[in-house]
Amino acid sequence: MKTSVEALEGNKVKLSVEVDEQEFESAVDAAFKKIARDVRIPGFRPGKAPRRVLESHIGAGAGRAQALNDALPDYYSEAVLANEVDVIAPPDIELVEGSESGNVKFDAIVEVRPVISISGYKTLTVEIPSPSPSDEEIDAQLERFRNQYGDLEFVERAADTGDYVTIDIEGSQNDEVLEGLVASAYLYEVGSAGIVPELDEQLVGVSAGDTRSFDAAHPNGEEEDPLHFEVTVTEVKAKVLPELNDEFAAQASEFETMAAWRDDIVTRMTEVRKAQSQMIVREKIGEALAELVPDELPEPLIAAEMNERLQDMAMRLQAQGLSLDQWLQFSGTDTEQFLDELKTTADRSARVDLALRAIALAEAIEVLEEDLDLEFEAVAARVEQDSDVVRIQLTEAGHIPALKVDIAKRKSLDWLTESVTITDDAGNSITFSDLAASDEDDGDTVLDTPASEEDESE
């Protein structure tokens, strides 16, 4: 098979393909075998009639026409891989020669990913929050530990925000008791807004033995009828927090002194913030790169990105037992708005992709054999196969060119993280290497936050 590529206007190329008549014969043979399954020939079982018999009954042209219909897409795909044509849309295929005999020649006009050049990427400036925690943030972290280890003690005074009350509560609507709003000896934090805001307002100032009767708006805004509550307070408790001293440090941590524990908290918070800052730098580089690609992008490029994101989302929802339509309904998301936002995100992603490709070309960023080896090993680890097997499979499937592009884009982003100007919100200059994890860090830094707060963050 012979191929050639000619660049056309409008991000299109003409891929010309010529298949030798002898090579094409195998496709004709396959076509007749396919036809044989559907054509009834006296004396032969379905699918068993030889080609010469079929030709005498339906003509040689039928097999060739079927072969052209079946084989041209395969020849086209083979030519695309051989020439590493980065197509982004289905082709327009026109048969030039060989409809009846001889060599088969066809042209395929197809839209390809635009190759762009950008300027301004060498002078990008990125601002991030300071990776060093402030004294206020450290104190807030310690305060969370104090709350976790606080004790509830009875008090003979009126309840205030932050106190805990034990209550018997009954909620109803239109004189019908709602089982989900009935509880006895229920411990409730005043000011937590755990049920309805009106409850917190009613509980400020109550003492043990007090009762409250009040109406409250239904949390579901579509419900017009209010809720009614009857509440009896049986106990008022205050949370007594431990002092921030060495004794508390020994109780709540692995350290014997408050100073040592505080230093450890600072280290852990810093490591977490460094990791977050790395992600922020990459995200802001992406935002800036998208702005450097001003031209309107080809619709097929955006459509392909949208489709990929939709498929990914559908798979994740399917794992949760949901369809996309169900998710849209449950989340109250308007379909048109969802698609508009998806298109905006896809457009930005496509711009970042083009920009990273452009930088890889401009900076002559190479993909080395060692880079491919690392990629093969990473894939092999995920699929639990030998890396040599993975290499063979990806090569035979024609995925190596795309893999090289992905690696080149990652290396371009890595290059950018080291070359952009990074400052924190106080104007201090930072390098990306400053955000690397400390040598003594085990890579699993997690702050010892109370379980309730971890749950809230999820």
XYZ file of C-alpha atoms in Angstrom:
458
model
C 0.000 0.000 0.000
C 1.290 3.449 -0.974
C 0.236 6.611 0.814
C 0.874 10.334 0.627
C -0.350 13.327 2.621
C -1.126 16.775 1.226
C -1.901 19.727 3.486
C -5.056 21.664 2.618
C -6.553 24.875 3.942
C -8.669 24.941 7.068
C -6.771 22.366 9.155
C -7.483 19.637 6.628
C -5.282 17.159 4.782
C -5.794 14.944 1.760
C -4.624 11.421 2.417
C -4.079 9.582 -0.885
C -3.958 5.794 -0.726
C -3.156 3.244 -3.433
C -3.645 -0.472 -2.855
C -2.081 -2.934 -5.280
C -4.600 -5.139 -7.108
C -2.973 -8.298 -5.792
C -3.110 -6.996 -2.224
C -6.738 -6.016 -2.692
C -7.619 -9.566 -3.767
C -7.562 -10.697 -0.138
C -10.271 -8.138 0.600
C -12.320 -9.412 -2.352
C -11.980 -12.986 -1.074
C -13.192 -11.895 2.343
C -16.091 -10.047 0.731
C -17.258 -13.121 -1.183
C -17.113 -15.193 2.003
C -19.301 -12.601 3.658
C -21.729 -12.622 0.726
C -21.850 -16.421 0.774
C -23.472 -16.361 4.209
C -26.477 -14.495 2.825
C -26.811 -15.890 -0.715
C -28.610 -19.197 -1.315
C -26.895 -21.305 -3.991
C -28.510 -24.657 -4.881
C -26.303 -27.546 -3.785
C -24.334 -25.549 -1.207
C -24.923 -24.958 2.446
C -25.070 -21.286 3.572
C -21.583 -19.813 3.596
C -20.001 -22.774 1.765
C -20.367 -21.717 -1.870
C -16.907 -21.059 -3.408
C -16.039 -17.713 -4.940
C -16.121 -18.922 -8.568
C -19.670 -20.225 -8.100
C -20.771 -16.972 -6.524
C -19.182 -14.988 -9.363
C -21.131 -17.006 -11.907
C -24.392 -16.308 -10.071
C -24.068 -12.702 -8.934
C -21.096 -11.413 -10.938
C -17.541 -10.539 -9.952
C -18.517 -6.906 -9.452
C -20.632 -7.721 -6.406
C -17.640 -9.028 -4.483
C -15.463 -6.083 -5.461
C -18.150 -3.596 -4.445
C -18.509 -5.325 -1.082
C -14.726 -5.341 -0.654
C -14.503 -1.618 -1.366
C -17.239 -0.936 1.151
C -15.625 -3.085 3.842
C -11.908 -2.560 3.258
C -11.537 1.141 2.480
C -12.108 2.203 6.126
C -9.420 -0.288 7.202
C -6.957 0.949 4.577
C -7.728 4.498 5.660
C -7.050 3.704 9.341
C -3.815 1.961 8.396
C -2.716 4.995 6.378
C -3.569 7.351 9.246
C -1.378 5.336 11.623
C 1.444 4.989 9.113
C 1.565 8.739 8.504
C 0.725 9.728 12.102
C -2.107 11.950 10.915
C -3.801 13.496 13.963
C -7.412 13.333 12.792
C -10.206 14.954 14.786
C -13.218 14.165 12.592
C -14.562 11.416 10.295
C -13.063 11.450 6.779
C -14.609 12.256 3.418
C -13.523 9.284 1.260
C -13.672 9.388 -2.543
C -12.775 6.406 -4.733
C -10.472 7.574 -7.524
C -9.675 4.305 -9.345
C -10.396 0.610 -9.091
C -14.145 0.397 -8.877
C -14.150 -2.504 -11.367
C -10.548 -3.713 -11.667
C -6.899 -2.832 -11.188
C -5.255 -1.016 -8.338
C -7.528 0.702 -5.852
C -6.910 4.406 -5.335
C -8.862 6.679 -3.041
C -8.514 10.079 -1.408
C -9.592 10.865 2.127
C -10.038 14.490 3.117
C -10.088 14.840 6.882
C -9.862 17.581 9.477
C -6.768 17.395 11.685
C -5.756 18.914 14.977
C -4.377 22.402 14.327
C -0.694 22.983 15.036
C -0.301 26.394 16.611
C 2.438 28.596 17.974
C 1.960 30.746 21.058
C 3.845 33.560 22.709
C 3.890 34.821 26.257
C 4.316 31.479 27.984
C 7.861 32.332 29.073
C 6.697 35.316 31.106
C 3.755 33.763 32.948
C 3.225 34.820 36.561
C 1.236 32.699 39.000
C 0.024 33.785 42.438
C -0.791 31.175 45.073
C -1.753 31.210 48.763
C 1.243 31.058 51.054
C 2.363 27.457 51.607
C 3.327 28.421 55.169
C 0.420 28.296 57.643
C -0.286 31.459 59.613
C -0.350 31.573 63.415
C -4.129 31.909 63.217
C -4.428 28.725 61.136
C -2.171 26.815 63.519
C -4.193 28.057 66.490
C -7.407 27.025 64.716
C -5.988 23.531 64.197
C -5.113 23.272 67.892
C -8.568 24.570 68.761
C -10.097 21.714 66.778
C -8.071 19.270 68.861
C -9.240 21.009 72.029
C -12.837 20.619 70.908
C -12.263 16.961 70.136
C -10.942 16.326 73.645
C -13.339 18.637 75.468
C -15.614 17.319 78.233
C -19.294 18.160 78.638
C -20.218 19.323 82.135
C -23.606 20.215 83.609
C -24.188 23.921 84.211
C -26.874 25.700 86.197
C -27.341 28.608 83.842
C -29.112 29.465 80.632
C -27.822 27.890 77.435
C -25.810 29.925 74.968
C -24.446 29.312 71.479
C -21.848 26.549 71.656
C -23.459 24.861 74.657
C -25.079 21.441 74.481
C -28.629 20.717 75.564
C -30.413 17.429 76.058
C -33.892 17.744 74.607
C -37.058 15.840 73.894
C -38.268 17.038 70.500
C -41.359 16.389 68.403
C -41.873 17.857 64.957
C -45.157 17.856 63.071
C -46.789 19.309 59.988
C -50.495 20.037 59.736
C -50.980 18.262 63.107
C -49.341 15.090 61.767
C -46.278 13.955 63.740
C -43.215 13.370 61.540
C -41.301 10.306 62.735
C -37.980 11.648 61.503
C -38.377 14.672 63.781
C -39.127 12.827 67.014
C -36.401 12.037 69.559
C -35.933 11.683 73.301
C -32.840 12.600 75.312
C -31.302 14.044 72.147
C -27.976 15.835 72.650
C -27.911 18.966 70.524
C -25.314 21.707 70.076
C -26.891 25.139 70.223
C -25.986 27.086 67.103
C -25.117 24.058 64.973
C -28.159 24.520 62.687
C -28.491 20.754 62.755
C -32.277 20.695 62.350
C -33.803 24.099 61.536
C -32.378 27.577 62.260
C -35.418 28.464 64.363
C -34.498 25.729 66.865
C -31.163 27.378 67.613
C -32.886 30.726 68.124
C -35.337 29.147 70.573
C -32.640 27.316 72.555
C -30.501 30.371 73.300
C -31.395 31.351 76.874
C -33.225 28.152 77.903
C -32.573 26.318 81.175
C -33.243 22.746 82.272
C -37.007 22.198 82.523
C -37.945 24.858 79.971
C -40.259 24.094 77.063
C -40.552 25.754 73.721
C -43.346 25.622 71.134
C -42.738 27.256 67.764
C -43.225 27.072 64.023
C -40.425 26.888 61.466
C -40.187 27.090 57.712
C -39.807 23.714 56.020
C -36.177 23.117 54.875
C -37.613 22.150 51.500
C -38.400 25.526 50.004
C -41.154 24.020 47.858
C -43.177 23.090 50.973
C -45.602 25.884 51.790
C -46.903 24.512 55.109
C -44.569 25.177 58.068
C -43.288 22.674 60.590
C -44.327 22.819 64.231
C -42.012 21.842 67.081
C -42.557 20.990 70.736
C -39.261 20.955 72.657
C -38.499 20.163 76.303
C -35.039 20.896 77.692
C -33.868 18.382 80.299
C -30.179 19.307 80.661
C -27.784 22.113 79.780
C -24.099 21.297 79.373
C -21.042 23.344 78.518
C -17.986 21.994 76.767
C -14.930 22.469 78.934
C -11.804 22.542 76.805
C -8.398 21.347 78.002
C -5.609 23.854 78.399
C -2.925 23.965 75.736
C -0.117 22.637 77.882
C 2.370 19.775 77.947
C -0.148 17.530 79.710
C -2.659 17.947 76.884
C 0.069 17.440 74.270
C 0.999 14.115 75.869
C -2.671 13.081 75.942
C -3.601 14.078 72.394
C -0.368 13.420 70.491
C 2.838 11.429 70.407
C 4.776 14.374 71.827
C 5.598 15.187 75.427
C 5.624 18.953 75.102
C 3.307 21.518 73.580
C 6.194 23.135 71.722
C 7.189 19.873 70.021
C 3.580 19.116 69.079
C 3.044 22.599 67.661
C 6.211 22.270 65.562
C 4.936 18.950 64.201
C 1.562 20.485 63.342
C 3.324 23.291 61.488
C 5.388 20.748 59.536
C 2.356 18.651 58.625
C 0.225 21.628 57.648
C 3.074 22.963 55.534
C 3.470 19.655 53.689
C -0.259 19.515 52.955
C -0.269 23.113 51.746
C 2.782 22.479 49.574
C 0.959 19.634 47.812
C -2.122 21.841 47.410
C 0.050 24.668 46.092
C 1.558 22.394 43.442
C -1.939 21.633 42.164
C -2.869 25.317 42.250
C 0.244 26.230 40.242
C -0.635 23.660 37.573
C -4.274 24.782 37.463
C -3.316 28.444 37.100
C -0.762 27.611 34.414
C -3.572 25.843 32.561
C -5.842 28.882 32.892
C -3.084 31.151 31.606
C -2.237 28.846 28.694
C -5.880 28.747 27.598
C -5.815 32.555 27.384
C -2.763 32.383 25.103
C -4.769 30.507 22.438
C -7.063 33.262 21.129
C -8.293 31.647 17.919
C -11.636 29.883 17.647
C -11.161 26.133 17.836
C -12.559 23.596 15.340
C -15.932 22.303 16.499
C -14.917 18.623 16.085
C -12.069 19.200 18.548
C -14.413 20.576 21.201
C -17.037 17.916 20.445
C -14.479 15.141 20.910
C -13.403 16.604 24.259
C -17.036 16.927 25.367
C -17.764 13.351 24.355
C -14.749 12.064 26.262
C -15.807 13.922 29.393
C -19.395 12.708 29.056
C -18.267 9.100 28.722
C -15.989 9.435 31.733
C -18.790 10.944 33.800
C -21.269 8.290 32.652
C -18.877 5.519 33.704
C -18.383 7.062 37.148
C -22.131 7.476 37.601
C -22.754 3.925 36.412
C -20.418 2.691 39.150
C -22.797 4.416 41.592
C -25.847 2.878 39.955
C -26.957 6.102 38.284
C -27.517 7.219 34.722
C -26.624 10.704 33.534
C -30.317 11.578 33.192
C -30.957 10.453 36.781
C -28.034 12.523 38.041
C -29.325 15.596 36.225
C -32.750 15.053 37.759
C -31.529 14.360 41.311
C -29.093 17.275 41.292
C -31.664 19.648 39.845
C -29.276 20.531 37.025
C -30.726 21.988 33.844
C -29.627 19.914 30.841
C -28.953 22.905 28.606
C -26.955 24.654 31.307
C -25.000 21.452 31.986
C -24.078 21.091 28.314
C -23.106 24.763 28.069
C -20.788 24.415 31.058
C -19.412 21.171 29.673
C -18.658 22.873 26.359
C -16.873 25.727 28.135
C -14.748 23.265 30.088
C -14.026 21.215 26.962
C -13.015 24.338 25.034
C -10.590 25.341 27.784
C -9.150 21.826 27.985
C -8.634 21.713 24.213
C -6.837 25.078 24.325
C -4.501 23.889 27.069
C -3.819 20.745 25.039
C -2.879 22.761 21.944
C -0.724 25.134 23.983
C 1.257 22.319 25.617
C 1.815 20.706 22.220
C 3.030 24.058 20.882
C 5.467 24.489 23.772
C 6.822 20.973 23.283
C 7.608 21.865 19.658
C 8.991 25.318 20.420
C 11.248 24.108 23.217
C 12.274 20.911 21.388
C 11.077 18.777 24.284
C 11.986 15.200 23.446
C 10.370 11.964 24.504
C 13.199 9.560 25.267
C 13.164 5.787 25.361
C 13.510 6.045 29.129
C 10.280 8.058 29.215
C 8.458 5.359 27.272
C 9.916 2.642 29.483
C 8.613 4.410 32.584
C 5.195 4.731 30.961
C 5.118 1.042 30.032
C 6.069 0.122 33.585
C 3.358 2.375 35.015
C 0.699 0.869 32.741
C 1.981 -2.640 33.481
C 1.645 -2.017 37.217
C -1.963 -0.856 36.780
C -3.037 -3.802 34.641
C -0.775 -6.314 36.413
C 1.108 -7.388 33.291
C 4.733 -7.526 32.233
C 5.980 -4.201 30.839
C 7.322 -5.899 27.699
C 3.863 -7.313 27.029
C 2.359 -3.857 27.488
C 4.917 -2.389 25.071
C 4.019 -4.954 22.401
C 0.272 -4.463 22.874
C 0.448 -0.673 22.685
C 2.751 -0.829 19.671
C 0.532 -3.260 17.771
C -2.536 -1.161 18.575
C -0.821 1.918 17.137
C -0.972 3.840 20.423
C 2.701 4.824 20.651
C 2.376 8.166 18.770
C -0.451 9.289 21.057
C 1.488 8.069 24.079
C 4.510 10.117 23.033
C 2.323 13.203 22.692
C 0.919 12.705 26.194
C 4.414 12.349 27.635
C 5.604 15.437 25.740
C 2.684 17.461 27.127
C 3.467 16.346 30.675
C 7.117 17.280 30.193
C 6.025 20.658 28.812
C 3.936 21.288 31.914
C 6.848 20.227 34.128
C 9.074 22.638 32.192
C 6.570 25.429 32.740
C 6.296 24.809 36.491
C 10.023 25.425 36.774
C 10.086 28.478 34.499
C 7.016 30.505 35.518
C 7.247 33.240 38.135
C 5.465 32.115 41.300
C 4.568 34.459 44.152
C 2.458 33.950 47.241
C -0.359 36.264 48.293
C 2.126 38.306 50.337
C 4.302 38.919 47.289
C 7.065 36.526 48.294
C 8.867 34.798 45.425
C 8.624 30.988 45.385
C 10.061 28.327 43.112
C 8.183 25.161 42.268
C 10.968 23.126 43.867
C 10.213 24.968 47.135
C 6.850 23.196 47.061
C 8.380 19.721 46.899
C 7.778 17.437 49.872
C 10.499 17.471 52.505
C 12.969 14.589 52.418
C 11.806 13.323 55.783
C 8.169 13.351 54.670
C 6.783 9.874 54.014
C 4.354 11.095 51.370
C 1.337 10.214 53.509
C 1.017 13.439 55.482
C -2.433 13.694 57.018
C -3.519 16.160 59.650
C -5.053 14.577 62.721
C -8.361 16.354 62.448
C -11.404 15.160 64.367
C -13.495 12.612 62.513
C -16.514 14.909 62.391
C -14.568 17.539 60.474
C -13.162 14.991 58.048
C -16.713 13.870 57.396
C -17.776 17.448 56.738
C -14.952 17.902 54.258
C -16.178 14.949 52.272
